[in-house]
Amino acid sequence: MRTFVKDIMVTEFDTIRSDEPVEKAIQMILNGKIRETGDKTTSLMVLDKVMMFVGIITMADILYHLRPTFLNYGISGEEVSWTEQFDIAMKNLKKKEVREIMSGDIVGASIDEHLMVILDRMVKNNYHRLPVLKNGKPIGIVYISDIYFYIFS
């Protein structure tokens, strides 16, 4: 197979600045694009003030941070009175900036990498998407679902 990142990457993707409120990211994902595959946007590439890639924010990041932090210390969600706690958790989440909850340690891809190289990187790191970067700026994104359908179709 002679397939490279440039052959499979998606060049239309949503971005958000790292200093934007999480509430904006929530709305952007809710109203996100539907790709040719029928998949809906579930993440945004995060950029700094000079449009350099700094991370990704996903639905999973947002949902994880909706949970009160005390749930990370051995308390079960079943022990919480959610009637009051949910509103507090939502208010706290919406006050945060994207940079506070995004995934920031993402290794990107370059357009000339072989498909199997990035597949290996994605599988080993449990990535569902991988930004394609040129000089630190995003120029595309590769989704694991696109790799799957490309290989097996």
C-alpha positions as semicolon CSV with decimal commas, in nm:
position;residue;x (nm);y (nm);z (nm)
1;M;0,000;0,000;0,000
2;R;0,136;0,339;-0,101
3;T;-0,092;0,563;0,100
4;F;0,026;0,863;0,295
5;V;-0,133;1,112;0,534
6;K;-0,192;1,359;0,250
7;D;-0,407;1,098;0,073
8;I;-0,651;1,049;0,357
9;M;-0,648;1,364;0,573
10;V;-0,953;1,587;0,607
11;T;-0,873;1,951;0,535
12;E;-1,193;2,102;0,673
13;F;-1,191;2,101;1,052
14;D;-1,312;2,318;1,336
15;T;-1,075;2,517;1,557
16;I;-1,106;2,715;1,877
17;R;-0,862;2,938;2,062
18;S;-0,720;2,813;2,390
19;D;-0,842;3,122;2,576
20;E;-1,206;3,077;2,472
21;P;-1,461;2,964;2,730
22;V;-1,548;2,594;2,743
23;E;-1,909;2,695;2,685
24;K;-1,814;2,804;2,331
25;A;-1,648;2,466;2,266
26;I;-1,965;2,292;2,387
27;Q;-2,177;2,488;2,141
28;M;-1,934;2,440;1,852
29;I;-1,935;2,062;1,901
30;L;-2,315;2,055;1,938
31;N;-2,348;2,243;1,608
32;G;-2,046;2,081;1,442
33;K;-2,003;1,981;1,082
34;I;-2,116;1,647;0,949
35;R;-1,833;1,498;0,742
36;E;-1,874;1,311;0,412
37;T;-1,862;0,983;0,606
38;G;-2,170;1,091;0,801
39;D;-1,968;1,131;1,122
40;K;-2,032;1,444;1,324
41;T;-1,754;1,660;1,466
42;T;-1,676;1,548;1,820
43;S;-1,360;1,753;1,870
44;L;-1,197;2,086;1,797
45;M;-0,833;2,165;1,727
46;V;-0,709;2,417;1,981
47;L;-0,491;2,707;1,867
48;D;-0,302;2,974;2,055
49;K;-0,310;3,348;1,980
50;V;-0,073;3,311;1,683
51;M;-0,274;3,018;1,540
52;M;-0,024;2,749;1,642
53;F;-0,160;2,407;1,738
54;V;-0,162;2,351;2,117
55;G;-0,407;2,064;2,162
56;I;-0,746;1,909;2,101
57;I;-1,067;1,937;2,301
58;T;-1,311;1,649;2,265
59;M;-1,658;1,560;2,389
60;A;-1,485;1,316;2,625
61;D;-1,265;1,596;2,770
62;I;-1,573;1,810;2,832
63;L;-1,772;1,526;2,989
64;Y;-1,477;1,422;3,205
65;H;-1,444;1,776;3,342
66;L;-1,818;1,809;3,397
67;R;-1,771;1,557;3,677
68;P;-1,680;1,715;4,011
69;T;-1,311;1,658;4,089
70;F;-1,392;1,478;4,414
71;L;-1,506;1,183;4,199
72;N;-1,138;1,130;4,114
73;Y;-1,062;1,043;4,478
74;G;-1,255;0,722;4,538
75;I;-1,605;0,862;4,570
76;S;-1,862;0,690;4,350
77;G;-2,110;0,890;4,144
78;E;-2,380;0,682;4,311
79;E;-2,302;0,850;4,645
80;V;-2,373;1,203;4,520
81;S;-2,696;1,400;4,543
82;W;-2,697;1,504;4,177
83;T;-3,004;1,729;4,199
84;E;-2,786;2,010;4,339
85;Q;-2,442;1,894;4,228
86;F;-2,522;1,884;3,856
87;D;-2,602;2,255;3,836
88;I;-2,289;2,341;4,034
89;A;-2,075;2,116;3,812
90;M;-2,220;2,269;3,492
91;K;-2,162;2,624;3,618
92;N;-1,802;2,542;3,713
93;L;-1,734;2,378;3,377
94;K;-1,867;2,669;3,173
95;K;-1,644;2,914;3,365
96;K;-1,327;2,735;3,256
97;E;-1,117;2,816;2,951
98;V;-1,049;2,556;2,683
99;R;-0,679;2,540;2,779
100;E;-0,777;2,411;3,125
101;I;-0,945;2,093;3,000
102;M;-0,803;2,021;2,653
103;S;-0,571;1,732;2,573
104;G;-0,238;1,902;2,516
105;D;0,023;1,630;2,474
106;I;-0,079;1,533;2,122
107;V;0,183;1,419;1,873
108;G;0,078;1,528;1,526
109;A;0,145;1,384;1,183
110;S;0,311;1,524;0,872
111;I;0,165;1,490;0,524
112;D;0,438;1,256;0,399
113;E;0,408;0,992;0,672
114;H;0,288;0,649;0,562
115;L;-0,064;0,551;0,664
116;M;0,064;0,255;0,869
117;V;0,302;0,480;1,065
118;I;0,020;0,704;1,184
119;L;-0,211;0,407;1,240
120;D;0,052;0,260;1,472
121;R;0,085;0,596;1,656
122;M;-0,291;0,627;1,693
123;V;-0,344;0,272;1,819
124;K;-0,055;0,286;2,068
125;N;-0,175;0,620;2,210
126;N;-0,548;0,543;2,189
127;Y;-0,602;0,847;1,962
128;H;-0,923;0,867;1,759
129;R;-0,791;1,158;1,557
130;L;-0,450;1,296;1,473
131;P;-0,378;1,653;1,366
132;V;-0,169;1,704;1,055
133;L;0,077;1,984;1,120
134;K;0,306;2,196;0,907
135;N;0,544;2,424;1,097
136;G;0,327;2,383;1,407
137;K;0,007;2,491;1,236
138;P;-0,281;2,253;1,159
139;I;-0,344;2,180;0,791
140;G;-0,560;1,871;0,831
141;I;-0,676;1,589;1,053
142;V;-0,684;1,211;1,018
143;Y;-0,962;1,015;1,187
144;I;-0,917;0,651;1,283
145;S;-1,259;0,577;1,133
146;D;-1,142;0,714;0,797
147;I;-0,836;0,489;0,809
148;Y;-1,057;0,189;0,886
149;F;-1,297;0,257;0,598
150;Y;-1,011;0,341;0,359
151;I;-0,829;0,014;0,429
152;F;-1,129;-0,219;0,432
153;S;-1,352;-0,066;0,162
